[in-house]
Short mmCIF file of C-alpha atoms in Angstrom, two decimals:
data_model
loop_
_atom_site.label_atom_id
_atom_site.label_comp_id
_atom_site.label_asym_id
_atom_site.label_seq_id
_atom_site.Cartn_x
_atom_site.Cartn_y
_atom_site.Cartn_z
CA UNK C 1 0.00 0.00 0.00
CA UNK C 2 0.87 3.57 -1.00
CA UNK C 3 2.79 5.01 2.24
CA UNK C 4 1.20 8.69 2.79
CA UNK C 5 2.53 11.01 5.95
CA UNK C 6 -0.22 11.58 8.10
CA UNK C 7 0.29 15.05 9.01
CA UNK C 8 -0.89 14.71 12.84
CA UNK C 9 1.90 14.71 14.78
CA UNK C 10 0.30 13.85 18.13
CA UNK C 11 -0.61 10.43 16.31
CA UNK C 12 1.75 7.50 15.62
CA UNK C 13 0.62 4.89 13.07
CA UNK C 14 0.26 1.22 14.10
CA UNK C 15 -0.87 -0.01 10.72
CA UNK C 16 -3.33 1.27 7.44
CA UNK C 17 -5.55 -1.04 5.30
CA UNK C 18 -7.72 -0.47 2.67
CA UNK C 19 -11.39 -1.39 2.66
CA UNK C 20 -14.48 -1.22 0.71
CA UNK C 21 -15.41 1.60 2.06
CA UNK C 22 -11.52 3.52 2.09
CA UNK C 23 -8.56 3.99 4.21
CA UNK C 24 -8.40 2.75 7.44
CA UNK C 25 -5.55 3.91 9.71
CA UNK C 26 -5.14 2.41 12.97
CA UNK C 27 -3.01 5.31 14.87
CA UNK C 28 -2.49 6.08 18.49
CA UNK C 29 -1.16 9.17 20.66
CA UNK C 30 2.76 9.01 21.06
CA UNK C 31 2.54 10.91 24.43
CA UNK C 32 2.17 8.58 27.28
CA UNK C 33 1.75 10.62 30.28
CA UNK C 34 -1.47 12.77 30.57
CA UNK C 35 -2.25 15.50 32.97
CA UNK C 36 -5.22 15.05 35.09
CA UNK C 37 -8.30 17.74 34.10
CA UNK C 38 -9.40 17.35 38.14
CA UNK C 39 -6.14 18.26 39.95
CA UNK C 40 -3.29 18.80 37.24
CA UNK C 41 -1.04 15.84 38.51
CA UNK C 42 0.53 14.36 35.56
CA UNK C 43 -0.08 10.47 35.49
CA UNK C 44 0.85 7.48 33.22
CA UNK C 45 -1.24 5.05 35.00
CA UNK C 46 -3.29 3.48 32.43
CA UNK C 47 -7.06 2.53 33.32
CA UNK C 48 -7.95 1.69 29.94
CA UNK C 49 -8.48 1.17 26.19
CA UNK C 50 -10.82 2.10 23.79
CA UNK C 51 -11.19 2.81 20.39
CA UNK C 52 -12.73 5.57 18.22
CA UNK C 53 -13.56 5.93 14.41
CA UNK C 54 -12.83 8.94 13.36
CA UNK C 55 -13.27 10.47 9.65
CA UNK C 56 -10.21 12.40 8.13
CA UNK C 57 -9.32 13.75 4.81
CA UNK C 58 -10.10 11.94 1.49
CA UNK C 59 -6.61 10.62 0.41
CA UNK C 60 -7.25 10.03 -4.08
CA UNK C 61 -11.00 10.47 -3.29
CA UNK C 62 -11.36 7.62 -0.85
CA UNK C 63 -12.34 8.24 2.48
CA UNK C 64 -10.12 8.03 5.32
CA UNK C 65 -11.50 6.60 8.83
CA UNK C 66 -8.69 7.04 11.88
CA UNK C 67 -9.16 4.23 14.15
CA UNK C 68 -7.67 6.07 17.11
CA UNK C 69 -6.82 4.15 20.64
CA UNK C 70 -7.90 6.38 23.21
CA UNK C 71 -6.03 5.76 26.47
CA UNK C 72 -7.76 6.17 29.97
CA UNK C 73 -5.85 6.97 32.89
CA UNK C 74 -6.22 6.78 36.63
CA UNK C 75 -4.88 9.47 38.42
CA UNK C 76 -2.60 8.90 41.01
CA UNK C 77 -3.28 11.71 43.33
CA UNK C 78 -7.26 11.58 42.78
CA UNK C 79 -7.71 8.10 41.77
CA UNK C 80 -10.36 10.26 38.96
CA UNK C 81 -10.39 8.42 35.42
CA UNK C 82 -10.31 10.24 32.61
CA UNK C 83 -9.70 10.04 28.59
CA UNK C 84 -6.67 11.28 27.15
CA UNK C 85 -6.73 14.60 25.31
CA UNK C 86 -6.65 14.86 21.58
CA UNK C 87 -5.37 18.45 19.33
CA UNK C 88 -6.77 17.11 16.22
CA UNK C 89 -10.32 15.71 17.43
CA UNK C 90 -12.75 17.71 19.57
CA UNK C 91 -14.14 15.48 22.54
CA UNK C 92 -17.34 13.35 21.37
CA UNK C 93 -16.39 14.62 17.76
CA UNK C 94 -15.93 11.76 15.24
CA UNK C 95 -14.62 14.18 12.04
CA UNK C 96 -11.11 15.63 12.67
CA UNK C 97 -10.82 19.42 12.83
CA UNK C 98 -9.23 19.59 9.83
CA UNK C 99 -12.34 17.65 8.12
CA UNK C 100 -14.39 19.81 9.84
CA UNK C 101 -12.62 22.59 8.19
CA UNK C 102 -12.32 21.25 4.87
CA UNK C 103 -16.40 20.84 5.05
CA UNK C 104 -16.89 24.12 6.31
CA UNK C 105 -15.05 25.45 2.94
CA UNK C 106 -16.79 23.28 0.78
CA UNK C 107 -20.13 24.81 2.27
CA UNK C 108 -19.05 28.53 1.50
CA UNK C 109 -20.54 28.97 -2.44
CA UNK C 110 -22.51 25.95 -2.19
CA UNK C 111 -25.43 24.67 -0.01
CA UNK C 112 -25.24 22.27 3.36
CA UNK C 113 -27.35 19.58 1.07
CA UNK C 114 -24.97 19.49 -1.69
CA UNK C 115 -22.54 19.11 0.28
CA UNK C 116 -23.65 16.65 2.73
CA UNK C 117 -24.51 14.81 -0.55
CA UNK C 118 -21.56 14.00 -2.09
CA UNK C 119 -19.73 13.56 1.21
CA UNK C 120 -22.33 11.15 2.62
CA UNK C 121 -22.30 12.94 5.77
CA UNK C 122 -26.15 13.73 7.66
CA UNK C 123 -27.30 16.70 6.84
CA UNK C 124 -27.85 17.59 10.69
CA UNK C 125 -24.23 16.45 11.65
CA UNK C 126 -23.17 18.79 8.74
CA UNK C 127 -25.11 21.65 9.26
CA UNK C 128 -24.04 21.32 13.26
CA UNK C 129 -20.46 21.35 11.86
CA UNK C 130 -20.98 24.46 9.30
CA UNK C 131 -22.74 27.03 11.88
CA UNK C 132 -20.38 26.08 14.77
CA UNK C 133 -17.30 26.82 12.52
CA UNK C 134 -19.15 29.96 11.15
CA UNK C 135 -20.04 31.57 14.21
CA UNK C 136 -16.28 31.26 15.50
CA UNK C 137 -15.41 32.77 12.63
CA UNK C 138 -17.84 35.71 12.25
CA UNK C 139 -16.55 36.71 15.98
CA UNK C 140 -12.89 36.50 14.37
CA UNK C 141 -13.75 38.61 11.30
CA UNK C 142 -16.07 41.31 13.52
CA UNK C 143 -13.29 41.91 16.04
CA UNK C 144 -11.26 42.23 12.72
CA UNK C 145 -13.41 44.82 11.15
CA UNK C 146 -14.04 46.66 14.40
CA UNK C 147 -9.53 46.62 14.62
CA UNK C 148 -9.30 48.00 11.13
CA UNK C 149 -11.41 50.31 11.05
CA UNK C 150 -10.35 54.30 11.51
CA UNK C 151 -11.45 57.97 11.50
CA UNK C 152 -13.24 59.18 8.60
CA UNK C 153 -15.61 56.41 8.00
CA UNK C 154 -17.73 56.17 4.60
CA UNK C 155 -21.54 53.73 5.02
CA UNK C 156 -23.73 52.44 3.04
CA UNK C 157 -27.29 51.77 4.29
CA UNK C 158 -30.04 50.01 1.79
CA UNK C 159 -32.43 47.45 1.64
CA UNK C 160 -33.18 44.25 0.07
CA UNK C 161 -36.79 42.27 -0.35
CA UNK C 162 -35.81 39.16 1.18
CA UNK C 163 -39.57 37.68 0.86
CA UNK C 164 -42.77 38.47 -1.56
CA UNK C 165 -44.93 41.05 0.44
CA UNK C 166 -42.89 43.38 1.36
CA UNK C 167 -40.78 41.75 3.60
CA UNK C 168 -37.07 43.70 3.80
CA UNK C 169 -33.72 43.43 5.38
CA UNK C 170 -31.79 46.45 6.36
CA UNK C 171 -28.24 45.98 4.73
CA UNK C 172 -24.94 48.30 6.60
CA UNK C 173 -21.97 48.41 4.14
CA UNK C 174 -18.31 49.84 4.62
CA UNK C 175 -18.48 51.87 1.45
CA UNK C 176 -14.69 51.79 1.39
CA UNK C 177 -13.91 48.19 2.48
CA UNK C 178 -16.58 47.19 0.54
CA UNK C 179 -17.78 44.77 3.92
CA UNK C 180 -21.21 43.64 4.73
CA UNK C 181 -20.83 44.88 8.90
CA UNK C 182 -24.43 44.05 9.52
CA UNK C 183 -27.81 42.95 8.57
CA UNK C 184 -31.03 43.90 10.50
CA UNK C 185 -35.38 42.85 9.98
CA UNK C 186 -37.48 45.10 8.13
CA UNK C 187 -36.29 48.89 6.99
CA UNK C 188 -37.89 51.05 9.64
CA UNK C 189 -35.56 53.40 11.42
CA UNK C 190 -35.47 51.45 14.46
CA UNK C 191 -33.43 48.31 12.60
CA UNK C 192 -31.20 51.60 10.82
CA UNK C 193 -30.55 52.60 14.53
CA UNK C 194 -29.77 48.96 15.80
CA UNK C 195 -27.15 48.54 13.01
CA UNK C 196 -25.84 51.94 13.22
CA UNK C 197 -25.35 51.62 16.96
CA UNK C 198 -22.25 49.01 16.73
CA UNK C 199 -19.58 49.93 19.09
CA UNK C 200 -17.05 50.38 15.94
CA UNK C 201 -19.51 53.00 14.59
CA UNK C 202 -19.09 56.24 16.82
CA UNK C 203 -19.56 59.98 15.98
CA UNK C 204 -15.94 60.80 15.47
CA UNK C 205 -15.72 57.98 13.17
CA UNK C 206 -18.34 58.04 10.94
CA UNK C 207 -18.29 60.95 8.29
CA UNK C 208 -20.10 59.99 5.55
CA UNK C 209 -23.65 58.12 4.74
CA UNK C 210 -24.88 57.19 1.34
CA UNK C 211 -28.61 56.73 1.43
CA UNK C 212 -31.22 56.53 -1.14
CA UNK C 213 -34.66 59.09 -0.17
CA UNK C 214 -35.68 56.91 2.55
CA UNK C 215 -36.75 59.20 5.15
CA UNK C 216 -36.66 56.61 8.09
CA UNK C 217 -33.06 55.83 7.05
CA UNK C 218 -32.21 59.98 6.91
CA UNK C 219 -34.12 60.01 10.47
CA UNK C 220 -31.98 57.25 12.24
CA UNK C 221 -28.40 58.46 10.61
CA UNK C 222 -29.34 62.12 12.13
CA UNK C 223 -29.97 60.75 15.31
CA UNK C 224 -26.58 58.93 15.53
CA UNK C 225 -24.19 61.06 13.31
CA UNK C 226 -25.32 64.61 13.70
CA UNK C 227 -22.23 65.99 12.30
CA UNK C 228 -21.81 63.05 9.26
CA UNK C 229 -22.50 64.53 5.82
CA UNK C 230 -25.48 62.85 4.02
CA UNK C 231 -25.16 61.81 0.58
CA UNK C 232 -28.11 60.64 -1.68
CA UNK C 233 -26.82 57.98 -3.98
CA UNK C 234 -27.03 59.12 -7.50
CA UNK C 235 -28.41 56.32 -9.00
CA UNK C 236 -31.69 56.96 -7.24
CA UNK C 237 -32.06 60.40 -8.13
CA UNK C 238 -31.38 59.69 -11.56
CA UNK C 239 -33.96 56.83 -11.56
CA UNK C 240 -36.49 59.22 -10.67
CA UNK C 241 -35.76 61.55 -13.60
CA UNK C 242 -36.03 58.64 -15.61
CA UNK C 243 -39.17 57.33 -14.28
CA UNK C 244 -40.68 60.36 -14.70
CA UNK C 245 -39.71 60.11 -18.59
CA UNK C 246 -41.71 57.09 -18.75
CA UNK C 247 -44.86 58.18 -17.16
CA UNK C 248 -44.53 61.08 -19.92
CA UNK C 249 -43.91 58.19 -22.76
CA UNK C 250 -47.19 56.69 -21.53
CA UNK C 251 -48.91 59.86 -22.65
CA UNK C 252 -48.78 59.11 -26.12
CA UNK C 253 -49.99 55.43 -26.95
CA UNK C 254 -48.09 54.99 -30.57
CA UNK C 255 -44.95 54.87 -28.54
CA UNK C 256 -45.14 51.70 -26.90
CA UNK C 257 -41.92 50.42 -28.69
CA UNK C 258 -40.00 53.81 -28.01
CA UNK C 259 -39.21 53.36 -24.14
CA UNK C 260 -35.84 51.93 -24.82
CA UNK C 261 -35.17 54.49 -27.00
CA UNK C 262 -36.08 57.46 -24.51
CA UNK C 263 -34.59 55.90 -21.52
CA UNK C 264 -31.22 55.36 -22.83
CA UNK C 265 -28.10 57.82 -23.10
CA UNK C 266 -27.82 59.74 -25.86
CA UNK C 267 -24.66 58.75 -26.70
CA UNK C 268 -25.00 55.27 -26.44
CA UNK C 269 -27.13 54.74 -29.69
CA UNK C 270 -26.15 53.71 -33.09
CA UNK C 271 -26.81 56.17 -36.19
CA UNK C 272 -30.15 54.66 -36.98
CA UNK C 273 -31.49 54.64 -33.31
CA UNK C 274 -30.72 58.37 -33.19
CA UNK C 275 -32.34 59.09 -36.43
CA UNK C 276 -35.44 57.34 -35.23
CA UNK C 277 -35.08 58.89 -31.72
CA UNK C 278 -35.23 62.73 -33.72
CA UNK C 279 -38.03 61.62 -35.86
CA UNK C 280 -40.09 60.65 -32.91
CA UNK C 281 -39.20 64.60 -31.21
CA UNK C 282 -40.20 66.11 -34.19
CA UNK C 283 -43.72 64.13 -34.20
CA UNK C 284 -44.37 64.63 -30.61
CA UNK C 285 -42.53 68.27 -29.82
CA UNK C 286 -44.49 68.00 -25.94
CA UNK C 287 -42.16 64.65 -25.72
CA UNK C 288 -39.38 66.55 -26.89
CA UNK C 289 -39.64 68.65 -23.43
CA UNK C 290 -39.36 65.41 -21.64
CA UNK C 291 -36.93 64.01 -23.38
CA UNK C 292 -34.68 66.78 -23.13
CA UNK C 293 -34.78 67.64 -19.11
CA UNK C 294 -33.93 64.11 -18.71
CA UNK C 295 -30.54 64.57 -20.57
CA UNK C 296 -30.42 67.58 -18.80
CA UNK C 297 -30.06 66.30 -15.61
CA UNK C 298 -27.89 63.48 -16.64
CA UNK C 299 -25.58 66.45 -17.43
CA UNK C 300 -25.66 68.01 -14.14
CA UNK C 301 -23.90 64.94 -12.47
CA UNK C 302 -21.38 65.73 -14.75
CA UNK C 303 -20.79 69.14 -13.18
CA UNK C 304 -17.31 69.81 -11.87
CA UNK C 305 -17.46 71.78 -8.63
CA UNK C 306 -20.51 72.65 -5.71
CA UNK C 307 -21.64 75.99 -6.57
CA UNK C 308 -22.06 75.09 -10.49
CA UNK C 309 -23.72 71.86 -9.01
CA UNK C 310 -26.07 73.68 -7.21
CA UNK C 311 -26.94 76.37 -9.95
CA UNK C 312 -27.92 73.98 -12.36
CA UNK C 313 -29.86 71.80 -9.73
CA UNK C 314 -32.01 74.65 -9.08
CA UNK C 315 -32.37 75.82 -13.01
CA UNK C 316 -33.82 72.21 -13.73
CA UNK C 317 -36.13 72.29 -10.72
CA UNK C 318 -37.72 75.43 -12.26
CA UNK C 319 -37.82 73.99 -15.83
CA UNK C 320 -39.40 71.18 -14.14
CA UNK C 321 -41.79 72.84 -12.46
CA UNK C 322 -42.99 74.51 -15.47
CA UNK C 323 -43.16 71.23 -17.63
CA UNK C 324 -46.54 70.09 -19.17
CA UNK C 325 -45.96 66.76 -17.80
CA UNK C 326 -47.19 65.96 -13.88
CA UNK C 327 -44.31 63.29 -13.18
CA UNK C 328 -41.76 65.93 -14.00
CA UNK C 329 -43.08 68.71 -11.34
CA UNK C 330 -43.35 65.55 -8.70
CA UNK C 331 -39.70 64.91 -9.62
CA UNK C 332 -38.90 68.69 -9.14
CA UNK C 333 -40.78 68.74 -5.74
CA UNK C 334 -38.97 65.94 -4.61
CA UNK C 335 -35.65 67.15 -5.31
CA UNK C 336 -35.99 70.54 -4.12
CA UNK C 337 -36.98 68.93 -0.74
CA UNK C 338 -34.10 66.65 -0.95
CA UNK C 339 -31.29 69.14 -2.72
CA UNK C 340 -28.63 69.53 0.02
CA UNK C 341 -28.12 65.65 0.79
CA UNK C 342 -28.22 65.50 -3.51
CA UNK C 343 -25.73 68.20 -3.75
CA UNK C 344 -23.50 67.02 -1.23
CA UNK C 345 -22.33 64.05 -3.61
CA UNK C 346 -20.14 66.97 -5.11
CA UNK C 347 -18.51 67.45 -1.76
CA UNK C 348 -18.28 63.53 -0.94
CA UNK C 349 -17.93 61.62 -4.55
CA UNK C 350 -19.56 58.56 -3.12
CA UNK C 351 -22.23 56.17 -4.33
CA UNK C 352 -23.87 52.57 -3.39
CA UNK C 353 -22.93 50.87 -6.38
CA UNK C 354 -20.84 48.73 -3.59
CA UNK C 355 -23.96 48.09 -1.65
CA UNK C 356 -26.21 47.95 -4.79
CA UNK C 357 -23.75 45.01 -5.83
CA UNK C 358 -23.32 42.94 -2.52
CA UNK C 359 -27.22 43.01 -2.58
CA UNK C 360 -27.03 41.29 -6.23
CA UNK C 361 -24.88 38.79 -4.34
CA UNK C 362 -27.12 38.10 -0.85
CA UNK C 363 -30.26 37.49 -3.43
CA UNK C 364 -27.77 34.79 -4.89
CA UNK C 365 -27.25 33.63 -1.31
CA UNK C 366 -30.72 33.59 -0.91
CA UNK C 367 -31.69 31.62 -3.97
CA UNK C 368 -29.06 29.12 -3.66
CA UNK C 369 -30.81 27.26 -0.45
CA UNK C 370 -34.18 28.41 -2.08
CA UNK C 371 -34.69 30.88 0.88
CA UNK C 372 -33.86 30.69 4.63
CA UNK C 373 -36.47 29.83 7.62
CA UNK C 374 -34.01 30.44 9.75
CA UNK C 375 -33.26 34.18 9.45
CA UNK C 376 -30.31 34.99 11.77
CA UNK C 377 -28.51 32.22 9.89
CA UNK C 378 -29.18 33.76 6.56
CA UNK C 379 -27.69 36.76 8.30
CA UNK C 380 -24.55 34.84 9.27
CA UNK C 381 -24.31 33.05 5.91
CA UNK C 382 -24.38 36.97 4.33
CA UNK C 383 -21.87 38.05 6.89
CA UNK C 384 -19.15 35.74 5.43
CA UNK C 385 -19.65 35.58 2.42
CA UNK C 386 -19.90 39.07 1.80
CA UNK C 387 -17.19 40.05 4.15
CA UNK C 388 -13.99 37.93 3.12
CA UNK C 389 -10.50 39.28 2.84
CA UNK C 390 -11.91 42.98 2.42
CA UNK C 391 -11.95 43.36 6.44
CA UNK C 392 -7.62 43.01 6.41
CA UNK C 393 -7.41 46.20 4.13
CA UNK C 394 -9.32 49.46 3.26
CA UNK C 395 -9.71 49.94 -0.29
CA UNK C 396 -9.50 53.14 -2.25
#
């Protein structure tokens, strides 16, 4: 038979065979004195033998079962019995910690089922396995995110639908590090304030918030951060303009075919889009109006500087305002009550195209076990996967 080092040190091997079902090694501890968990007296008085079956690492795809002899020993000083201590098992464990390991890592991108599947391992002994390894390791990667992180702190709050009707999780983001720190029920400013209220997250620290128009999010962030500059992402503000397009589209029923058209940049369509874009102006000139504050705006976001920002903010409001077209004076009362949190993207370059992304990846979470029952787990399972390496180092 092949001749493979074990890589267990505290185990010498007393013989391996190979069965129908894999590798069996026989092994047994190479220290021979124990220390007594009752009084501390070291002892070599043996009570004892027994034997436990223990699963390892795969070794060419076959399983590998440890047949370790566990010595019991009488204390000398106490006359207590007890089992020797193993590094690589845990007590009552029957999958080595570096199994457990390797399962854990096989479970991160893929579900406990699959898994437990192809491993032929319960699904209950796995999924024990999985969250006991996880929630060690979300403690190791929070007290690492609360150790890395300094002054001048940029968030991202948002929401996801986690559930049809309505049903939302609250989503905290380190817009730099580009780390989930937290997940919390529903969206009402209550679960903002619960996330925002980590001990990492203090007043000095936090500078910046990048919200969309969610006025119980604005609410709980001015409770907190008093002094941290608001920033309304600018992919939401945008949206509306755009929205508002549409409901002006709708308007004129021979243009059912001409939303993409409208919608999209000006400068992303080919010659014949455009010349079918300026033949549909000139039929509808009222359209035209539309059409033309909505590139508008898209140019204000290309403003360099605050004042010119601000100027231009306030010019569109008016030509808003004074648009045939309903949607387009909601837009323009909207904005105006939301311009200095708009504007201060001008002072603070910052958006949630981080956050908007991560929440692509928790809804792939989310459909991969076909949804969570249990909620806090789904939490957990977010928490690591959408944490990773990015808790070591700040990025730019």
């Amino acid at each position: 038979m092949l001749s493979i080092p074990l890589g267990l040190p505290e185990f010498r091997v007393i013989k391996q065979e190979l069965h129908s079902y894999g590798y069996a090694i026989h092994v047994e501890k190479t220290e021979t004195q124990e220390r007594c968990p009752h009084c501390g007296f070291a002892t070599s008085s043996v009570h004892d033998r027994r034997t436990r079956k223990v699963r390892d690492l795969a070794i060419f795809h076959q399983p590998v079962y440890l047949f370790v002899k566990i010595k019991r020993y009488r204390c000398w000083n106490c006359s207590q019995v007890f089992s020797a201590s193993l590094e690589s098992v845990q007590p009552n464990q029957h999958y080595t910690n570096r199994f457990c390991e390797y399962l854990y890592e096989l479970c991160e991108g893929s579900t406990i089922q699959e898994v437990s599947r192809k491993h032929r391992i319960p699904y209950t002994t796995l999924e024990r396995i999985y969250y006991s390894i996880a929630s060690k390791k979300a403690k190791e990667r929070q007290t690492a995110i609360e150790a890395s992180s300094q002054e001048g702190m940029v968030l991202s709050l948002d929401e996801i639908a986690v559930k049809k009707g309505h049903q939302y999780e609250t989503v905290l983001m380190d817009a730099r590090a580009g780390s989930v720190m937290g997940m919390h029920a529903d969206r009402q400013c209550d679960s903002a304030i619960h996330l925002l209220s980590q001990k990492v997250l203090s007043k000095e620290r936090v500078q910046t918030v990048i919200l969309d128009m969610w006025e119980p999010y604005h609410k709980a962030v001015r409770a907190l951060f008093p002094s941290a500059s608001i920033v309304i992402d600018k992919y939401h503000v945008v949206q509306k303009v755009t929205q508002a397009l549409d409901q002006a589209r709708k308007e004129f029923s021979p243009l059912k075919k001409a939303r993409y058209l409208l919608l999209k940049g000006c400068e992303k369509l080919r010659k014949d889009q455009r010349l079918r874009l300026d033949d549909i102006l000139e039929e509808y000139p009222a359209l035209s109006i539309a059409y033309y504050l909505k590139e508008l705006f898209r140019d204000f976001y290309r403003t360099d500087g605050y004042n010119e920002a601000k100027e231009r903010l306030e010019e569109w409001i008016q030509l808003a305002k004074q648009s045939p077209f309903a949607s387009f004076q909601e837009v323009a009362n909207t904005l105006e009550r939301w311009k200095e949190p708009i504007l201060s993207y001008f002072l603070c370059p910052y958006t949630n195209a981080r956050i908007e992304g991560t929440n692509h990846k928790i809804k792939n979470i989310k459909r991969r076990a076909y949804g969570y029952r249990n909620r806090e787990r789904f939490r957990l399972r977010v928490f690591l996967e959408c944490t990773g390496n990015t808790t070591g180092s700040q990025a730019a």
